[in-house]
Amino acid sequence: SKNRQQVHETGRFTILDDSYNAARIHEAAFQVFKELHPERRHVAVLAEMRELGHETESAHRQVGILRQRAGIHLLVTWVRNAGADRGI
């Protein structure tokens, strides 16, 4: 479906768009994405993982760690109503 594990190529970049909904992206998925075109810069676009409840924060941290290990150049996250639950 749209915005679910879609790979786009533009200019120097290969972009993984998984912004439809939260998905636990594992290190293997990032690695496969990176190997598509190793000479290009890689950008991952992910949505929040709110449905994970109390595991949400640790899951987001883990995605950042996995991104770094796989060598993904940029991680873009999309959060609906960012700060709304903090009164911002």
mmCIF file of N, CA, C and O in Angstrom:
data_model
loop_
_atom_site.group_PDB
_atom_site.id
_atom_site.type_symbol
_atom_site.label_atom_id
_atom_site.label_comp_id
_atom_site.label_asym_id
_atom_site.label_seq_id
_atom_site.Cartn_x
_atom_site.Cartn_y
_atom_site.Cartn_z
ATOM 1 N N SER A 1 0.834 -1.178 0.000
ATOM 2 C CA SER A 1 0.000 0.000 0.000
ATOM 3 C C SER A 1 0.879 1.243 0.000
ATOM 4 O O SER A 1 2.075 1.161 0.246
ATOM 5 N N LYS A 2 0.284 2.375 -0.271
ATOM 6 C CA LYS A 2 1.025 3.623 -0.368
ATOM 7 C C LYS A 2 1.712 3.941 0.957
ATOM 8 O O LYS A 2 1.136 3.794 2.019
ATOM 9 N N ASN A 3 2.952 4.386 0.897
ATOM 10 C CA ASN A 3 3.759 4.775 2.044
ATOM 11 C C ASN A 3 4.094 3.609 2.977
ATOM 12 O O ASN A 3 4.377 3.794 4.145
ATOM 13 N N ARG A 4 4.065 2.400 2.468
ATOM 14 C CA ARG A 4 4.448 1.233 3.266
ATOM 15 C C ARG A 4 5.557 0.507 2.519
ATOM 16 O O ARG A 4 5.342 -0.083 1.481
ATOM 17 N N GLN A 5 6.759 0.607 3.044
ATOM 18 C CA GLN A 5 7.948 -0.028 2.494
ATOM 19 C C GLN A 5 8.107 0.225 0.992
ATOM 20 O O GLN A 5 8.407 -0.677 0.227
ATOM 21 N N GLN A 6 7.944 1.478 0.606
ATOM 22 C CA GLN A 6 8.132 1.896 -0.773
ATOM 23 C C GLN A 6 9.550 2.427 -0.938
ATOM 24 O O GLN A 6 10.027 3.189 -0.106
ATOM 25 N N VAL A 7 10.225 2.027 -1.993
ATOM 26 C CA VAL A 7 11.569 2.512 -2.274
ATOM 27 C C VAL A 7 11.481 3.444 -3.478
ATOM 28 O O VAL A 7 10.901 3.102 -4.505
ATOM 29 N N HIS A 8 12.044 4.647 -3.308
ATOM 30 C CA HIS A 8 12.047 5.658 -4.371
ATOM 31 C C HIS A 8 13.499 6.041 -4.649
ATOM 32 O O HIS A 8 14.308 6.120 -3.730
ATOM 33 N N GLU A 9 13.804 6.308 -5.895
ATOM 34 C CA GLU A 9 15.134 6.759 -6.267
ATOM 35 C C GLU A 9 15.013 8.125 -6.920
ATOM 36 O O GLU A 9 14.188 8.318 -7.812
ATOM 37 N N THR A 10 15.808 9.052 -6.427
ATOM 38 C CA THR A 10 15.789 10.399 -6.964
ATOM 39 C C THR A 10 17.175 11.009 -6.835
ATOM 40 O O THR A 10 17.759 10.959 -5.763
ATOM 41 N N GLY A 11 17.704 11.513 -7.904
ATOM 42 C CA GLY A 11 19.036 12.115 -7.852
ATOM 43 C C GLY A 11 20.057 11.162 -7.267
ATOM 44 O O GLY A 11 20.209 10.045 -7.729
ATOM 45 N N ARG A 12 20.716 11.602 -6.209
ATOM 46 C CA ARG A 12 21.733 10.781 -5.547
ATOM 47 C C ARG A 12 21.168 9.909 -4.446
ATOM 48 O O ARG A 12 21.902 9.180 -3.804
ATOM 49 N N PHE A 13 19.876 10.002 -4.173
ATOM 50 C CA PHE A 13 19.301 9.360 -3.000
ATOM 51 C C PHE A 13 18.433 8.155 -3.330
ATOM 52 O O PHE A 13 17.751 8.125 -4.351
ATOM 53 N N THR A 14 18.461 7.184 -2.436
ATOM 54 C CA THR A 14 17.496 6.091 -2.429
ATOM 55 C C THR A 14 16.716 6.268 -1.135
ATOM 56 O O THR A 14 17.298 6.382 -0.055
ATOM 57 N N ILE A 15 15.388 6.316 -1.248
ATOM 58 C CA ILE A 15 14.536 6.627 -0.092
ATOM 59 C C ILE A 15 13.630 5.452 0.216
ATOM 60 O O ILE A 15 12.947 4.939 -0.673
ATOM 61 N N LEU A 16 13.618 5.033 1.485
ATOM 62 C CA LEU A 16 12.686 4.029 1.973
ATOM 63 C C LEU A 16 11.574 4.771 2.680
ATOM 64 O O LEU A 16 11.802 5.449 3.677
ATOM 65 N N ASP A 17 10.358 4.684 2.159
ATOM 66 C CA ASP A 17 9.202 5.361 2.747
ATOM 67 C C ASP A 17 8.334 4.316 3.438
ATOM 68 O O ASP A 17 7.663 3.523 2.796
ATOM 69 N N ASP A 18 8.362 4.328 4.745
ATOM 70 C CA ASP A 18 7.502 3.448 5.537
ATOM 71 C C ASP A 18 6.736 4.322 6.525
ATOM 72 O O ASP A 18 6.686 4.063 7.717
ATOM 73 N N SER A 19 6.159 5.415 5.981
ATOM 74 C CA SER A 19 5.513 6.411 6.824
ATOM 75 C C SER A 19 4.015 6.205 6.968
ATOM 76 O O SER A 19 3.347 7.000 7.616
ATOM 77 N N TYR A 20 3.467 5.144 6.390
ATOM 78 C CA TYR A 20 2.030 4.906 6.500
ATOM 79 C C TYR A 20 1.632 4.645 7.944
ATOM 80 O O TYR A 20 0.662 5.175 8.459
ATOM 81 N N ASN A 21 2.369 3.814 8.592
ATOM 82 C CA ASN A 21 2.049 3.408 9.951
ATOM 83 C C ASN A 21 3.331 2.931 10.604
ATOM 84 O O ASN A 21 4.326 2.712 9.953
ATOM 85 N N ALA A 22 3.253 2.735 11.867
ATOM 86 C CA ALA A 22 4.419 2.252 12.587
ATOM 87 C C ALA A 22 4.758 0.846 12.142
ATOM 88 O O ALA A 22 3.906 0.020 11.911
ATOM 89 N N ALA A 23 6.018 0.615 12.024
ATOM 90 C CA ALA A 23 6.491 -0.728 11.691
ATOM 91 C C ALA A 23 7.825 -0.891 12.380
ATOM 92 O O ALA A 23 8.637 0.022 12.383
ATOM 93 N N ARG A 24 8.053 -2.014 12.957
ATOM 94 C CA ARG A 24 9.359 -2.269 13.565
ATOM 95 C C ARG A 24 10.306 -2.641 12.435
ATOM 96 O O ARG A 24 10.161 -3.673 11.813
ATOM 97 N N ILE A 25 11.237 -1.761 12.170
ATOM 98 C CA ILE A 25 12.220 -2.002 11.125
ATOM 99 C C ILE A 25 13.419 -2.665 11.786
ATOM 100 O O ILE A 25 14.031 -2.100 12.677
ATOM 101 N N HIS A 26 13.750 -3.833 11.325
ATOM 102 C CA HIS A 26 14.859 -4.557 11.904
ATOM 103 C C HIS A 26 16.137 -4.266 11.147
ATOM 104 O O HIS A 26 16.118 -3.786 10.013
ATOM 105 N N GLU A 27 17.242 -4.577 11.775
ATOM 106 C CA GLU A 27 18.535 -4.293 11.181
ATOM 107 C C GLU A 27 18.662 -4.916 9.794
ATOM 108 O O GLU A 27 19.196 -4.298 8.879
ATOM 109 N N ALA A 28 18.141 -6.112 9.615
ATOM 110 C CA ALA A 28 18.227 -6.788 8.307
ATOM 111 C C ALA A 28 17.505 -5.985 7.233
ATOM 112 O O ALA A 28 17.994 -5.873 6.105
ATOM 113 N N ALA A 29 16.363 -5.392 7.565
ATOM 114 C CA ALA A 29 15.607 -4.598 6.582
ATOM 115 C C ALA A 29 16.405 -3.370 6.173
ATOM 116 O O ALA A 29 16.480 -3.032 4.985
ATOM 117 N N PHE A 30 17.019 -2.687 7.142
ATOM 118 C CA PHE A 30 17.854 -1.535 6.813
ATOM 119 C C PHE A 30 19.042 -1.965 5.958
ATOM 120 O O PHE A 30 19.421 -1.280 5.019
ATOM 121 N N GLN A 31 19.639 -3.094 6.276
ATOM 122 C CA GLN A 31 20.809 -3.563 5.540
ATOM 123 C C GLN A 31 20.453 -3.879 4.083
ATOM 124 O O GLN A 31 21.178 -3.504 3.164
ATOM 125 N N VAL A 32 19.326 -4.551 3.869
ATOM 126 C CA VAL A 32 18.884 -4.853 2.506
ATOM 127 C C VAL A 32 18.644 -3.552 1.747
ATOM 128 O O VAL A 32 19.051 -3.395 0.599
ATOM 129 N N PHE A 33 17.997 -2.596 2.397
ATOM 130 C CA PHE A 33 17.748 -1.294 1.791
ATOM 131 C C PHE A 33 19.065 -0.637 1.390
ATOM 132 O O PHE A 33 19.222 -0.153 0.275
ATOM 133 N N LYS A 34 20.034 -0.666 2.266
ATOM 134 C CA LYS A 34 21.336 -0.051 2.006
ATOM 135 C C LYS A 34 22.051 -0.732 0.843
ATOM 136 O O LYS A 34 22.720 -0.082 0.043
ATOM 137 N N GLU A 35 21.880 -2.042 0.713
ATOM 138 C CA GLU A 35 22.571 -2.793 -0.336
ATOM 139 C C GLU A 35 21.943 -2.617 -1.717
ATOM 140 O O GLU A 35 22.544 -3.013 -2.714
ATOM 141 N N LEU A 36 20.750 -2.015 -1.810
ATOM 142 C CA LEU A 36 20.123 -1.792 -3.112
ATOM 143 C C LEU A 36 21.049 -1.015 -4.038
ATOM 144 O O LEU A 36 21.228 -1.371 -5.186
ATOM 145 N N HIS A 37 21.601 0.064 -3.540
ATOM 146 C CA HIS A 37 22.541 0.897 -4.291
ATOM 147 C C HIS A 37 23.559 1.427 -3.300
ATOM 148 O O HIS A 37 23.430 2.544 -2.801
ATOM 149 N N PRO A 38 24.593 0.650 -3.000
ATOM 150 C CA PRO A 38 25.543 1.059 -1.963
ATOM 151 C C PRO A 38 26.262 2.374 -2.235
ATOM 152 O O PRO A 38 26.731 3.025 -1.314
ATOM 153 N N GLU A 39 26.308 2.797 -3.490
ATOM 154 C CA GLU A 39 27.019 4.023 -3.833
ATOM 155 C C GLU A 39 26.173 5.274 -3.582
ATOM 156 O O GLU A 39 26.681 6.380 -3.642
ATOM 157 N N ARG A 40 24.907 5.105 -3.301
ATOM 158 C CA ARG A 40 23.996 6.244 -3.118
ATOM 159 C C ARG A 40 23.817 6.575 -1.643
ATOM 160 O O ARG A 40 24.126 5.790 -0.772
ATOM 161 N N ARG A 41 23.287 7.745 -1.378
ATOM 162 C CA ARG A 41 22.923 8.120 -0.015
ATOM 163 C C ARG A 41 21.533 7.542 0.265
ATOM 164 O O ARG A 41 20.687 7.537 -0.608
ATOM 165 N N HIS A 42 21.336 7.061 1.479
ATOM 166 C CA HIS A 42 20.082 6.393 1.840
ATOM 167 C C HIS A 42 19.336 7.165 2.917
ATOM 168 O O HIS A 42 19.923 7.553 3.929
ATOM 169 N N VAL A 43 18.045 7.384 2.661
ATOM 170 C CA VAL A 43 17.170 8.111 3.572
ATOM 171 C C VAL A 43 15.997 7.200 3.913
ATOM 172 O O VAL A 43 15.346 6.666 3.016
ATOM 173 N N ALA A 44 15.720 7.015 5.197
ATOM 174 C CA ALA A 44 14.561 6.233 5.632
ATOM 175 C C ALA A 44 13.541 7.195 6.220
ATOM 176 O O ALA A 44 13.874 8.038 7.060
ATOM 177 N N VAL A 45 12.287 7.095 5.754
ATOM 178 C CA VAL A 45 11.195 7.922 6.252
ATOM 179 C C VAL A 45 10.231 6.999 6.976
ATOM 180 O O VAL A 45 9.625 6.123 6.355
ATOM 181 N N LEU A 46 10.106 7.191 8.282
ATOM 182 C CA LEU A 46 9.297 6.296 9.104
ATOM 183 C C LEU A 46 8.252 7.072 9.894
ATOM 184 O O LEU A 46 8.455 8.238 10.232
ATOM 185 N N ALA A 47 7.175 6.402 10.217
ATOM 186 C CA ALA A 47 6.116 6.996 11.046
ATOM 187 C C ALA A 47 6.342 6.619 12.502
ATOM 188 O O ALA A 47 7.165 5.766 12.833
ATOM 189 N N GLU A 48 5.565 7.248 13.348
ATOM 190 C CA GLU A 48 5.644 6.950 14.775
ATOM 191 C C GLU A 48 5.144 5.530 15.058
ATOM 192 O O GLU A 48 4.473 4.929 14.231
ATOM 193 N N MET A 49 5.478 5.031 16.215
ATOM 194 C CA MET A 49 5.087 3.676 16.597
ATOM 195 C C MET A 49 4.240 3.720 17.864
ATOM 196 O O MET A 49 4.480 2.999 18.817
ATOM 197 N N ARG A 50 3.259 4.573 17.868
ATOM 198 C CA ARG A 50 2.435 4.804 19.045
ATOM 199 C C ARG A 50 1.669 3.569 19.499
ATOM 200 O O ARG A 50 1.398 3.405 20.679
ATOM 201 N N GLU A 51 1.320 2.695 18.571
ATOM 202 C CA GLU A 51 0.526 1.519 18.938
ATOM 203 C C GLU A 51 1.300 0.526 19.800
ATOM 204 O O GLU A 51 0.729 -0.432 20.300
ATOM 205 N N LEU A 52 2.579 0.780 20.000
ATOM 206 C CA LEU A 52 3.374 -0.114 20.837
ATOM 207 C C LEU A 52 3.213 0.182 22.321
ATOM 208 O O LEU A 52 3.788 -0.504 23.161
ATOM 209 N N GLY A 53 2.443 1.225 22.625
ATOM 210 C CA GLY A 53 2.157 1.548 24.025
ATOM 211 C C GLY A 53 3.412 1.895 24.799
ATOM 212 O O GLY A 53 4.203 2.743 24.385
ATOM 213 N N HIS A 54 3.604 1.229 25.936
ATOM 214 C CA HIS A 54 4.730 1.549 26.815
ATOM 215 C C HIS A 54 6.094 1.227 26.195
ATOM 216 O O HIS A 54 7.119 1.668 26.697
ATOM 217 N N GLU A 55 6.121 0.498 25.095
ATOM 218 C CA GLU A 55 7.379 0.167 24.414
ATOM 219 C C GLU A 55 7.746 1.190 23.343
ATOM 220 O O GLU A 55 8.806 1.081 22.715
ATOM 221 N N THR A 56 6.888 2.181 23.125
ATOM 222 C CA THR A 56 7.079 3.140 22.039
ATOM 223 C C THR A 56 8.432 3.842 22.108
ATOM 224 O O THR A 56 9.170 3.880 21.131
ATOM 225 N N GLU A 57 8.771 4.414 23.246
ATOM 226 C CA GLU A 57 10.005 5.176 23.352
ATOM 227 C C GLU A 57 11.231 4.303 23.104
ATOM 228 O O GLU A 57 12.127 4.680 22.341
ATOM 229 N N SER A 58 11.285 3.130 23.712
ATOM 230 C CA SER A 58 12.454 2.260 23.514
ATOM 231 C C SER A 58 12.532 1.767 22.066
ATOM 232 O O SER A 58 13.622 1.620 21.519
ATOM 233 N N ALA A 59 11.377 1.540 21.424
ATOM 234 C CA ALA A 59 11.373 1.103 20.022
ATOM 235 C C ALA A 59 11.925 2.201 19.116
ATOM 236 O O ALA A 59 12.683 1.916 18.181
ATOM 237 N N HIS A 60 11.576 3.459 19.380
ATOM 238 C CA HIS A 60 12.109 4.563 18.593
ATOM 239 C C HIS A 60 13.621 4.676 18.771
ATOM 240 O O HIS A 60 14.356 4.908 17.813
ATOM 241 N N ARG A 61 14.098 4.506 19.984
ATOM 242 C CA ARG A 61 15.547 4.551 20.227
ATOM 243 C C ARG A 61 16.249 3.423 19.473
ATOM 244 O O ARG A 61 17.310 3.614 18.887
ATOM 245 N N GLN A 62 15.653 2.244 19.481
ATOM 246 C CA GLN A 62 16.236 1.082 18.807
ATOM 247 C C GLN A 62 16.340 1.318 17.298
ATOM 248 O O GLN A 62 17.331 0.946 16.678
ATOM 249 N N VAL A 63 15.335 1.948 16.709
ATOM 250 C CA VAL A 63 15.382 2.250 15.276
ATOM 251 C C VAL A 63 16.567 3.157 14.971
ATOM 252 O O VAL A 63 17.269 2.963 13.982
ATOM 253 N N GLY A 64 16.822 4.130 15.831
ATOM 254 C CA GLY A 64 17.973 5.017 15.632
ATOM 255 C C GLY A 64 19.295 4.259 15.681
ATOM 256 O O GLY A 64 20.194 4.504 14.886
ATOM 257 N N ILE A 65 19.400 3.330 16.616
ATOM 258 C CA ILE A 65 20.601 2.513 16.738
ATOM 259 C C ILE A 65 20.781 1.635 15.501
ATOM 260 O O ILE A 65 21.870 1.531 14.943
ATOM 261 N N LEU A 66 19.694 1.016 15.056
ATOM 262 C CA LEU A 66 19.749 0.154 13.874
ATOM 263 C C LEU A 66 20.117 0.943 12.626
ATOM 264 O O LEU A 66 20.867 0.479 11.776
ATOM 265 N N ARG A 67 19.580 2.165 12.514
ATOM 266 C CA ARG A 67 19.902 3.035 11.382
ATOM 267 C C ARG A 67 21.400 3.305 11.341
ATOM 268 O O ARG A 67 22.040 3.220 10.302
ATOM 269 N N GLN A 68 21.975 3.586 12.492
ATOM 270 C CA GLN A 68 23.397 3.884 12.559
ATOM 271 C C GLN A 68 24.232 2.658 12.177
ATOM 272 O O GLN A 68 25.174 2.769 11.399
ATOM 273 N N ARG A 69 23.881 1.506 12.700
ATOM 274 C CA ARG A 69 24.625 0.276 12.400
ATOM 275 C C ARG A 69 24.595 -0.055 10.916
ATOM 276 O O ARG A 69 25.571 -0.533 10.357
ATOM 277 N N ALA A 70 23.455 0.181 10.279
ATOM 278 C CA ALA A 70 23.299 -0.156 8.860
ATOM 279 C C ALA A 70 23.919 0.894 7.948
ATOM 280 O O ALA A 70 24.082 0.659 6.759
ATOM 281 N N GLY A 71 24.246 2.058 8.487
ATOM 282 C CA GLY A 71 24.852 3.104 7.677
ATOM 283 C C GLY A 71 23.853 3.902 6.857
ATOM 284 O O GLY A 71 24.213 4.490 5.847
ATOM 285 N N ILE A 72 22.592 3.928 7.292
ATOM 286 C CA ILE A 72 21.591 4.765 6.622
ATOM 287 C C ILE A 72 21.969 6.215 6.916
ATOM 288 O O ILE A 72 22.197 6.592 8.059
ATOM 289 N N HIS A 73 22.048 7.047 5.884
ATOM 290 C CA HIS A 73 22.551 8.407 6.042
ATOM 291 C C HIS A 73 21.627 9.326 6.809
ATOM 292 O O HIS A 73 22.075 10.183 7.560
ATOM 293 N N LEU A 74 20.312 9.171 6.597
ATOM 294 C CA LEU A 74 19.368 10.095 7.224
ATOM 295 C C LEU A 74 18.098 9.346 7.594
ATOM 296 O O LEU A 74 17.570 8.576 6.787
ATOM 297 N N LEU A 75 17.618 9.580 8.798
ATOM 298 C CA LEU A 75 16.359 9.002 9.257
ATOM 299 C C LEU A 75 15.397 10.158 9.486
ATOM 300 O O LEU A 75 15.676 11.061 10.281
ATOM 301 N N VAL A 76 14.292 10.158 8.753
ATOM 302 C CA VAL A 76 13.261 11.182 8.900
ATOM 303 C C VAL A 76 12.061 10.516 9.543
ATOM 304 O O VAL A 76 11.607 9.470 9.077
ATOM 305 N N THR A 77 11.567 11.109 10.631
ATOM 306 C CA THR A 77 10.393 10.539 11.293
ATOM 307 C C THR A 77 9.222 11.487 11.172
ATOM 308 O O THR A 77 9.382 12.700 11.191
ATOM 309 N N TRP A 78 8.073 10.900 11.031
ATOM 310 C CA TRP A 78 6.832 11.663 10.916
ATOM 311 C C TRP A 78 6.000 11.353 12.146
ATOM 312 O O TRP A 78 5.694 10.196 12.419
ATOM 313 N N VAL A 79 5.676 12.393 12.908
ATOM 314 C CA VAL A 79 4.891 12.216 14.123
ATOM 315 C C VAL A 79 3.670 13.107 14.028
ATOM 316 O O VAL A 79 3.786 14.344 13.923
ATOM 317 N N ARG A 80 2.512 12.505 14.065
ATOM 318 C CA ARG A 80 1.254 13.254 14.023
ATOM 319 C C ARG A 80 1.044 13.917 15.371
ATOM 320 O O ARG A 80 1.241 13.310 16.412
ATOM 321 N N ASN A 81 0.668 15.184 15.368
ATOM 322 C CA ASN A 81 0.392 15.943 16.586
ATOM 323 C C ASN A 81 1.580 15.927 17.550
ATOM 324 O O ASN A 81 1.411 15.734 18.751
ATOM 325 N N ALA A 82 2.753 16.132 17.016
ATOM 326 C CA ALA A 82 3.951 16.152 17.862
ATOM 327 C C ALA A 82 3.794 17.188 18.964
ATOM 328 O O ALA A 82 3.439 18.324 18.726
ATOM 329 N N GLY A 83 4.017 16.776 20.185
ATOM 330 C CA GLY A 83 3.923 17.664 21.327
ATOM 331 C C GLY A 83 2.530 17.846 21.866
ATOM 332 O O GLY A 83 2.350 18.438 22.928
ATOM 333 N N ALA A 84 1.510 17.340 21.199
ATOM 334 C CA ALA A 84 0.132 17.541 21.647
ATOM 335 C C ALA A 84 -0.100 16.939 23.025
ATOM 336 O O ALA A 84 -0.799 17.515 23.853
ATOM 337 N N ASP A 85 0.505 15.782 23.278
ATOM 338 C CA ASP A 85 0.306 15.158 24.578
ATOM 339 C C ASP A 85 1.202 15.781 25.648
ATOM 340 O O ASP A 85 1.160 15.401 26.800
ATOM 341 N N ARG A 86 2.004 16.774 25.269
ATOM 342 C CA ARG A 86 2.828 17.497 26.236
ATOM 343 C C ARG A 86 2.309 18.928 26.439
ATOM 344 O O ARG A 86 2.972 19.734 27.067
ATOM 345 N N GLY A 87 1.184 19.222 25.824
ATOM 346 C CA GLY A 87 0.605 20.559 25.977
ATOM 347 C C GLY A 87 1.289 21.622 25.145
ATOM 348 O O GLY A 87 1.167 22.811 25.408
ATOM 349 N N ILE A 88 2.015 21.202 24.117
ATOM 350 C CA ILE A 88 2.728 22.167 23.264
ATOM 351 C C ILE A 88 1.828 22.626 22.141
ATOM 352 O O ILE A 88 1.164 21.865 21.511
#
